[in-house]
Amino acid sequence: MGFILVQILTGLSSAASLFLVAAGLSLIFGVTRVVNFAHGSFYMLGAYIGLTLVALFGDLFGRGHLAFWSALLCAALAVGAIGALVEIVILRRIYRSPELFQLVATFGVILVIQDLTLWGWGPEDQLGPRAPDLRGAIMIMGEPLPRYDLVLIAAGPVVLLLFWLLLNRTRFGILVRAATADREMVGALGVNQAWLFTGVFFLGSFLAGLGGALQLPKGGANLLMDFGVLAAAFVVVVVGGMGSIAGAFLAAVLIGQLQAFGVLFIPQSTLVMMFLVMAVVLVIRPFGLLGRPELVGQGRQMLDDPLRPTGWRFKALALALVALLAAAPLWLGDYGLVLLIDILILALFATALHAIIGPGGLVSFGHAAYFGGGAYAAALLVKYAGTPMSLNLVLAPPAAALLALAIGWFCVRLSGVYFAMLTLAFAQIVWSVVFQWGTVTGGDDGLLGIWRSPWASDRVAYYWLVLACCTAGILALRHGLHSPFGYALRAGRDSPLRAEAIGIDVRRQQWAAFTLSGAFAGLAGGLYAYAKGSVFPNEMAIARSFDGIIMVFFGGVQQLSGPLAGAAALTWLKDILFRLEMWRLLLGLAVIAVVLLFPQGLAGFLKARFGRFFGIRPELSA
Amino acid sequence: MTTRRQVTAGVPRLAAIAALLFTTGSLAAEPIKIGDINSYTRMAQHTEHAKRGMQLAIDEINADGGINGRVIELISRDDAGEPGEAIRVAEELVSREGVDILTGTTLSNIGLAVASFAAQNKVLYLAAEPLADAVTLQGGNRYTFRLRPSTYMQAAMLAELAADNPATRWATIAPNYAYGQEAVAAFKAIMSERRPDIEWVGEQWPALFAIDAGAEVLALSAAEPDAVFNVTFGADLAKFVREGADRGLFEDTFVVSLLTGEPEYIDPLEDEAPEGWLVTGYPWDKIEDPAYVEWLDRYQAAYDDYPRIGSVVGYNSMLALGAALEKTGGDTDPEKLVEAMRGLEFETPQGLLTFRPSDHQASLGAWVGYTTVEDGQGTMRDWYYAPGEKYLPPEEMVAKLRPASD
Amino acid sequence: MTGAVLEAEGLAKSFGGVQAVKAMSFRVAPGEIVALIGPNGAGKSTCFNMLMGQLRADAGRVRVLGEDVTGWPPRRIWQKGVGRTFQITQILPSFTVRENVQMALLSFHRRLFDVFGRARLAHADAAAALLERVGIVDLAERACGLLAYGDLKRVELAVALANRPKLLLMDEPTAGMAPAERLALMELTSSIARADGVGVLFTEHDMDVVFGHADRIMVMHRGTLIAAGPPGEVRDDPEVRAVYLGHSLDAETVS
């Protein structure tokens, strides 16, 4: 009995930090409709700044309660200020853009903060300071419970109560609630919306910082904290219902208990559990436990140009490019070919993803699952069936398509941010299954020895194979978008009402497109596995999905040739930056700059600049 | 902060090159390039020191005239802790930088990935740090050698003392990935063989670097073990130690813990380092062997910092490669290097070491002892150096597990 | 009673306790043009959305060409031969004018999952003919996102005609247009309806349009039909006059 009670209390205490982070995330989303991917970074900053301030205040005022707790509070305030700064400098400019822009911009912020933290505090893990007088445990029904857990258990309800008072008893709170219910209304009330949003960002970031600072006595600070908490915080926000603080509390408690009892019964699958719960909740209640459907704002759509036939000049250019690429082994060194193979494969992946994001109008945040799915399909075939390369490359796309078919069935029932979150959740499920099912998938050791067939073992031969497959794949995808099927997909994005009114089942169209996109991503994955001779769970991880999105974004969401340009640009940029110190900072700044300054992307820019010569010009996309 | 991406020429190395130019005048001699792949951003507490160790050895070799008049050049790359990235970096090092030898690597899965790459591309690869047995056994190949004592060897060292403990109810906790699983399996196998009366009452598998320490400690206590075998490390270890101490898990429990005595892991715990755990580690300031003390002085003079286990491994890895290159007369042909490495003997601060021809595992050992706190800092007591050759996997095991290769 | 293209029987819908539509029953015959009018909030749009399947009715039945389509999704009702235009135009902005019509034609010919053909080349002549019919063939290659509002209304009409409908549901077809354009569009609609025998049900605020083109007028007030009949009859209905007292009905019909 005592054991179970203490286990419950332990679950509650580990829910506290999670709740604080999730509450901030949910608040920001509720008011501004921005999904702040950088929220995990604010949590990490709270921990690092807290660490420094505890030491500093300890030196200044002695190591008492006052110094310790005021240091944590000041750390949270500092993080709040940083959050407000990010809002003012970056996000304020893109509220009216599609949600993809905000996602990408906050991802840029993650990269920047990662490197700045590394630069400021160094790479070593830091052990957190203990809270004064709270070492050791108290006994509850004969079982020990660490004293500091009591602080954490109290923190959740206290913050929830303060929140309630703030939202119901202050003018700021009334405005926040009004904005959460109806964003347009705030403007109508004559409120300075800009400052309301900044205030909300301050508060949300403050909570994340507080969460990071409060967990210091339980652990410390390290550079992996940001992504670590991000995934969990998203699960909590989505399960609770985006925009609902009470929902976040409920979900945090649920997840906390799940973890606490999960390790007792299924200690090996801690990763899978959380995402499985999220998927189950979203399938049953698509808007979370306490969420409301009307909150799912589709960001303003950017208008694409109609698909015009390209002139002979453009076709000649494309042909010349392919010819140039085919001749690459003649003028490029070994490493150049390695890079080109990567670029071609990623271009195919990005083109497949773009079909869903651009013409499909659905931001898939988990496309790495199908890229990795294809890669693993090929690798598993090698390992367990011993089938030859050519067969495995043929089988990889249908395998990935099957995965996309199953996952897509759940996901296309939602749209906007919820679609993004659900695809992410499913990708994480796939990733964690691959990661933790070591006996079959090799776990994080990956699968090695994916040798190419003798006829393609030479790098040049394989390069030509990749060039042929990727060119064919990209052309097929391009043709698909020009086909009646592709038009129907775009129709569903342009106007779901109209599409339905002319007999188009938008979801079915999206489902089929998602599956097809998964197939091509799978082909890219299969080719990648043979290019590298190995497969690892990272090919399915969030970072790979992000890579895809950034490639699509760099190239220009509205242009069919965008992904090609994006893949080339990103791979090339990474190759240059990679050898520099603080490359993530530079990449992050580049990402933010593209969002703010070149929203039309590389291909959009080229189209505006040189399109006339090729008989194409921006009509709506400019 | 030093550059993590690419090693810029350190001052001592420049001096060495200058010295070479003046003494031998071999202007045209191309440097011998060694590519170092390490998790400089993910496992910085380990890898920064490994690089210092490698650089110190290279500086000394070069100052001594290099290999047949050619200097050794180290080109370092970060793998971000991801095996896929390591493969990419390996490709870049080999095909663009033209390195002759690959080395470094910290995490086990990266070691295995690079080993596979080495076999595919026929490049000599000296796995300096990764512990997984598979690097030299199941995943072993002609081109891959390993320096540090493997999981099996370290588990064997610990089991030797652990078997003397009267505890019969054992529980384990390990990060849920290959290294953790392998370590637990190896320790269980060796212990059960020595002590058939042992009962394994529970195992916990927290996700790597995502431990929910409170719940894990509770779950362990629920199994009521007399002894616990721990494999968690880094940030997970710190959280585990704190929760375990607060909740009294360690009060009457004998703990055996892999690697916890290494400065990389015990130093961040400061005065909260556990008392009386049986660990493998590296009591850097207590070893009194003259060769070691002399090396320690050189190291501290060069870096104004004390060495970690990474420094020892990094330094010895370059000594090994230097010796192999001496043996081939500076020839970097991979086949000749492989032949030179097999059975190679090289003198180190830890004595004369060798690579066993049958599995390419070096005979470097580890320090085994008990943790304690001195002057508010964790360290080791009652320790001794367990020489690697005593704990190598038995030849039958090698024959069974290692794929046949020439 | 056979022959009706549309029959509604006891349609009802409430939102959180408020009865938006109460037991509506009516029918539309082939070739007949029926206007559904009423003050704001009378329940016209709710009624429309139930007919088209956008909203699920609490009670009642909808029959199209004699078949019970209650609870069908909009796309199935469309397949049955119902074209629809929206109060706020719903066209596909990133398509050209012709492609908008082609899209509807592709759907009509059940080619939505054709991944081999080229949409741009499909049913081009039929699309051109429809555009010709609504008088915007010269705009065929323009992107819809750039079109004037009046032209968009015509595109919608062309799209709605693509499946050779037996019934057109038009929610305020002339809203936001200049007076001359309004009359021209309704002129066009009635001529098509009469030529092809298409039944038309439309809502409208402009009484000139209503009384100028409807064969029959139904007046809704607070969720129920208070009057229905030929324009002259409805105009003189005392209840209607009471409802519209001070509204445009007086002002515009008197003139």
mmCIF file of C-alpha atoms in Angstrom, chain A residues 3 6-8 10 13-14 115 118-119 122-125 127-130 134-137 143-149 215-220 222-224 256 259-261 263-264 267-271 334-336 338-339 342 435-436 438 442 444-446 448-452 459 528 530-534 536-539 543 574-575 577-584, chain B residues 1-6 40-45 48-49 77-85 87-89 91-93 95-97 108-110 112-114 116-117 119-121 132 134 176-179 181-182 203-210 212-216 218-222 233-236 238-243 245-248 268-272 308:
data_model
loop_
_atom_site.group_PDB
_atom_site.id
_atom_site.type_symbol
_atom_site.label_atom_id
_atom_site.label_comp_id
_atom_site.label_asym_id
_atom_site.label_seq_id
_atom_site.Cartn_x
_atom_site.Cartn_y
_atom_site.Cartn_z
ATOM 1 C CA PHE A 3 4.703 1.401 -1.948
ATOM 2 C CA VAL A 6 4.859 6.531 -2.918
ATOM 3 C CA GLN A 7 4.938 5.405 -6.529
ATOM 4 C CA ILE A 8 1.945 7.649 -7.225
ATOM 5 C CA THR A 10 6.805 9.962 -7.405
ATOM 6 C CA SER A 13 6.589 14.920 -8.741
ATOM 7 C CA SER A 14 8.032 13.952 -12.090
ATOM 8 C CA ASP A 115 25.131 26.458 -29.736
ATOM 9 C CA LEU A 118 27.313 25.142 -25.507
ATOM 10 C CA TRP A 119 29.370 28.294 -25.902
ATOM 11 C CA GLY A 122 30.620 24.224 -22.084
ATOM 12 C CA PRO A 123 29.832 20.681 -23.159
ATOM 13 C CA GLU A 124 30.017 18.877 -19.804
ATOM 14 C CA ASP A 125 26.927 17.676 -17.988
ATOM 15 C CA LEU A 127 25.079 18.394 -11.664
ATOM 16 C CA GLY A 128 22.315 20.543 -10.177
ATOM 17 C CA PRO A 129 22.635 22.130 -6.728
ATOM 18 C CA ARG A 130 20.651 20.626 -3.875
ATOM 19 C CA LEU A 134 15.751 19.275 1.551
ATOM 20 C CA ARG A 135 18.231 16.438 1.293
ATOM 21 C CA GLY A 136 17.105 12.987 2.260
ATOM 22 C CA ALA A 137 13.634 11.565 2.505
ATOM 23 C CA GLU A 143 8.402 4.034 2.343
ATOM 24 C CA PRO A 144 10.895 6.840 1.752
ATOM 25 C CA LEU A 145 9.968 9.815 -0.387
ATOM 26 C CA PRO A 146 12.636 12.458 -1.123
ATOM 27 C CA ARG A 147 11.807 15.733 0.560
ATOM 28 C CA TYR A 148 12.266 17.729 -2.587
ATOM 29 C CA ASP A 149 9.558 15.648 -4.268
ATOM 30 C CA GLN A 215 14.224 20.181 -11.652
ATOM 31 C CA LEU A 216 17.839 21.146 -10.888
ATOM 32 C CA PRO A 217 17.935 19.421 -7.495
ATOM 33 C CA LYS A 218 16.634 16.244 -9.150
ATOM 34 C CA GLY A 219 19.251 16.194 -11.851
ATOM 35 C CA GLY A 220 21.085 19.039 -13.464
ATOM 36 C CA ASN A 222 22.899 19.071 -20.036
ATOM 37 C CA LEU A 223 22.747 19.826 -23.731
ATOM 38 C CA LEU A 224 20.299 17.051 -24.529
ATOM 39 C CA GLY A 256 3.787 10.955 -14.988
ATOM 40 C CA GLN A 259 5.996 6.448 -16.502
ATOM 41 C CA ALA A 260 6.069 5.669 -12.787
ATOM 42 C CA PHE A 261 4.090 2.458 -13.166
ATOM 43 C CA VAL A 263 8.860 1.020 -15.406
ATOM 44 C CA LEU A 264 7.435 -1.537 -12.985
ATOM 45 C CA PRO A 267 10.690 -1.572 -18.118
ATOM 46 C CA GLN A 268 11.887 -2.033 -21.708
ATOM 47 C CA SER A 269 9.308 0.011 -23.543
ATOM 48 C CA THR A 270 9.266 3.293 -21.675
ATOM 49 C CA LEU A 271 9.739 5.231 -24.902
ATOM 50 C CA ASP A 334 35.212 10.733 -54.978
ATOM 51 C CA TYR A 335 33.890 12.908 -52.221
ATOM 52 C CA GLY A 336 31.926 15.031 -54.662
ATOM 53 C CA VAL A 338 29.385 10.956 -52.133
ATOM 54 C CA LEU A 339 27.837 14.390 -51.659
ATOM 55 C CA ASP A 342 23.272 12.305 -50.699
ATOM 56 C CA PHE A 435 15.099 1.646 -31.217
ATOM 57 C CA GLN A 436 13.919 -0.659 -28.463
ATOM 58 C CA GLY A 438 16.891 -4.607 -30.550
ATOM 59 C CA GLY A 442 19.521 -4.134 -33.991
ATOM 60 C CA ASP A 444 20.692 1.664 -31.801
ATOM 61 C CA ASP A 445 23.439 -0.525 -33.230
ATOM 62 C CA GLY A 446 21.465 -0.357 -36.430
ATOM 63 C CA LEU A 448 25.236 -3.150 -40.747
ATOM 64 C CA GLY A 449 26.586 -4.842 -43.815
ATOM 65 C CA ILE A 450 23.999 -3.682 -46.335
ATOM 66 C CA TRP A 451 26.380 -4.391 -49.202
ATOM 67 C CA ARG A 452 25.558 -3.453 -52.745
ATOM 68 C CA ARG A 459 30.735 4.112 -56.370
ATOM 69 C CA TYR A 528 20.247 5.603 -48.746
ATOM 70 C CA TYR A 530 22.757 0.918 -49.788
ATOM 71 C CA ALA A 531 24.674 4.164 -50.209
ATOM 72 C CA LYS A 532 25.836 3.990 -46.596
ATOM 73 C CA GLY A 533 25.984 0.222 -46.185
ATOM 74 C CA SER A 534 24.093 0.524 -42.919
ATOM 75 C CA PHE A 536 20.341 3.376 -37.917
ATOM 76 C CA PRO A 537 17.291 4.509 -35.966
ATOM 77 C CA ASN A 538 18.409 8.101 -36.556
ATOM 78 C CA GLU A 539 17.098 7.810 -40.092
ATOM 79 C CA ALA A 543 15.908 15.438 -36.722
ATOM 80 C CA LYS A 574 25.762 21.678 -44.056
ATOM 81 C CA ASP A 575 28.895 20.374 -45.694
ATOM 82 C CA LEU A 577 29.168 24.715 -42.053
ATOM 83 C CA PHE A 578 29.890 21.319 -40.636
ATOM 84 C CA ARG A 579 33.581 21.932 -40.370
ATOM 85 C CA LEU A 580 33.072 25.195 -38.565
ATOM 86 C CA GLU A 581 32.684 25.684 -34.900
ATOM 87 C CA MET A 582 29.119 26.667 -33.950
ATOM 88 C CA TRP A 583 27.690 25.393 -37.209
ATOM 89 C CA ARG A 584 24.290 24.963 -35.622
ATOM 90 C CA MET B 1 37.166 26.435 -25.919
ATOM 91 C CA THR B 2 39.048 24.402 -28.422
ATOM 92 C CA THR B 3 37.735 23.777 -31.870
ATOM 93 C CA ARG B 4 35.697 20.640 -31.864
ATOM 94 C CA ARG B 5 35.206 20.241 -35.550
ATOM 95 C CA GLN B 6 38.685 20.237 -36.860
ATOM 96 C CA TYR B 40 32.806 15.870 -29.593
ATOM 97 C CA THR B 41 29.422 17.476 -29.022
ATOM 98 C CA ARG B 42 27.534 14.555 -27.527
ATOM 99 C CA MET B 43 30.102 13.033 -25.173
ATOM 100 C CA ALA B 44 32.325 16.027 -24.616
ATOM 101 C CA GLN B 45 33.399 15.022 -21.122
ATOM 102 C CA GLU B 48 37.954 16.414 -25.340
ATOM 103 C CA HIS B 49 40.411 14.547 -23.160
ATOM 104 C CA ARG B 77 35.620 15.210 -36.902
ATOM 105 C CA ASP B 78 32.514 15.233 -34.774
ATOM 106 C CA ASP B 79 29.983 12.442 -35.256
ATOM 107 C CA ALA B 80 27.341 14.130 -33.059
ATOM 108 C CA GLY B 81 26.823 10.823 -31.305
ATOM 109 C CA GLU B 82 25.074 9.318 -34.327
ATOM 110 C CA PRO B 83 26.374 6.277 -36.199
ATOM 111 C CA GLY B 84 24.913 7.500 -39.502
ATOM 112 C CA GLU B 85 26.790 10.731 -39.116
ATOM 113 C CA ILE B 87 29.661 6.888 -41.537
ATOM 114 C CA ARG B 88 29.223 10.141 -43.424
ATOM 115 C CA VAL B 89 32.241 11.621 -41.693
ATOM 116 C CA GLU B 91 33.453 8.727 -46.032
ATOM 117 C CA GLU B 92 34.524 12.348 -46.022
ATOM 118 C CA LEU B 93 37.765 11.638 -44.199
ATOM 119 C CA SER B 95 37.548 10.231 -49.852
ATOM 120 C CA ARG B 96 38.233 13.938 -49.404
ATOM 121 C CA GLU B 97 40.930 14.252 -46.756
ATOM 122 C CA SER B 108 29.609 1.382 -29.020
ATOM 123 C CA ASN B 109 27.134 1.617 -31.858
ATOM 124 C CA ILE B 110 29.382 4.093 -33.627
ATOM 125 C CA LEU B 112 30.377 -1.045 -34.785
ATOM 126 C CA ALA B 113 29.281 1.177 -37.651
ATOM 127 C CA VAL B 114 32.789 2.394 -38.380
ATOM 128 C CA SER B 116 31.653 -2.172 -40.808
ATOM 129 C CA PHE B 117 32.717 0.825 -42.892
ATOM 130 C CA ALA B 119 35.759 -3.639 -43.662
ATOM 131 C CA GLN B 120 33.788 -2.417 -46.661
ATOM 132 C CA ASN B 121 36.347 0.197 -47.633
ATOM 133 C CA ALA B 132 30.851 -3.419 -27.167
ATOM 134 C CA ALA B 134 30.795 -7.134 -30.950
ATOM 135 C CA ASN B 176 18.125 0.327 -22.750
ATOM 136 C CA TYR B 177 20.472 0.105 -25.687
ATOM 137 C CA ALA B 178 23.040 -2.300 -26.985
ATOM 138 C CA TYR B 179 25.868 -1.396 -24.615
ATOM 139 C CA GLN B 181 22.078 -4.936 -22.673
ATOM 140 C CA GLU B 182 25.438 -6.463 -23.531
ATOM 141 C CA GLU B 203 16.031 -5.635 -14.132
ATOM 142 C CA GLN B 204 15.333 -2.017 -15.042
ATOM 143 C CA TRP B 205 15.942 -0.540 -18.493
ATOM 144 C CA PRO B 206 15.667 3.249 -18.490
ATOM 145 C CA ALA B 207 15.959 4.909 -21.889
ATOM 146 C CA LEU B 208 19.439 6.307 -22.443
ATOM 147 C CA PHE B 209 19.734 9.871 -21.098
ATOM 148 C CA ALA B 210 16.018 9.907 -20.293
ATOM 149 C CA ASP B 212 12.962 8.664 -14.663
ATOM 150 C CA ALA B 213 15.187 8.046 -11.676
ATOM 151 C CA GLY B 214 12.601 8.185 -8.890
ATOM 152 C CA ALA B 215 10.399 5.566 -10.467
ATOM 153 C CA GLU B 216 13.372 3.378 -11.421
ATOM 154 C CA LEU B 218 11.370 2.563 -6.478
ATOM 155 C CA ALA B 219 11.004 -0.295 -8.912
ATOM 156 C CA LEU B 220 14.452 -1.591 -7.951
ATOM 157 C CA SER B 221 13.667 -1.373 -4.234
ATOM 158 C CA ALA B 222 10.440 -3.241 -4.806
ATOM 159 C CA PHE B 233 26.437 6.618 -16.823
ATOM 160 C CA GLY B 234 26.606 10.353 -17.409
ATOM 161 C CA ALA B 235 23.530 12.397 -16.580
ATOM 162 C CA ASP B 236 21.528 9.218 -15.915
ATOM 163 C CA ALA B 238 23.904 11.424 -11.449
ATOM 164 C CA LYS B 239 20.122 11.236 -11.207
ATOM 165 C CA PHE B 240 20.206 7.574 -10.231
ATOM 166 C CA VAL B 241 22.779 8.216 -7.481
ATOM 167 C CA ARG B 242 20.769 11.113 -6.054
ATOM 168 C CA GLU B 243 17.432 9.342 -6.014
ATOM 169 C CA ALA B 245 20.729 7.986 -1.896
ATOM 170 C CA ASP B 246 17.615 9.965 -0.961
ATOM 171 C CA ARG B 247 15.450 6.882 -1.004
ATOM 172 C CA GLY B 248 17.952 4.789 0.892
ATOM 173 C CA PRO B 268 30.655 15.531 -11.623
ATOM 174 C CA LEU B 269 29.075 13.806 -8.596
ATOM 175 C CA GLU B 270 31.369 15.790 -6.290
ATOM 176 C CA ASP B 271 30.659 14.989 -2.632
ATOM 177 C CA GLU B 272 27.590 12.982 -3.551
ATOM 178 C CA ARG B 308 40.798 11.353 -17.667
#
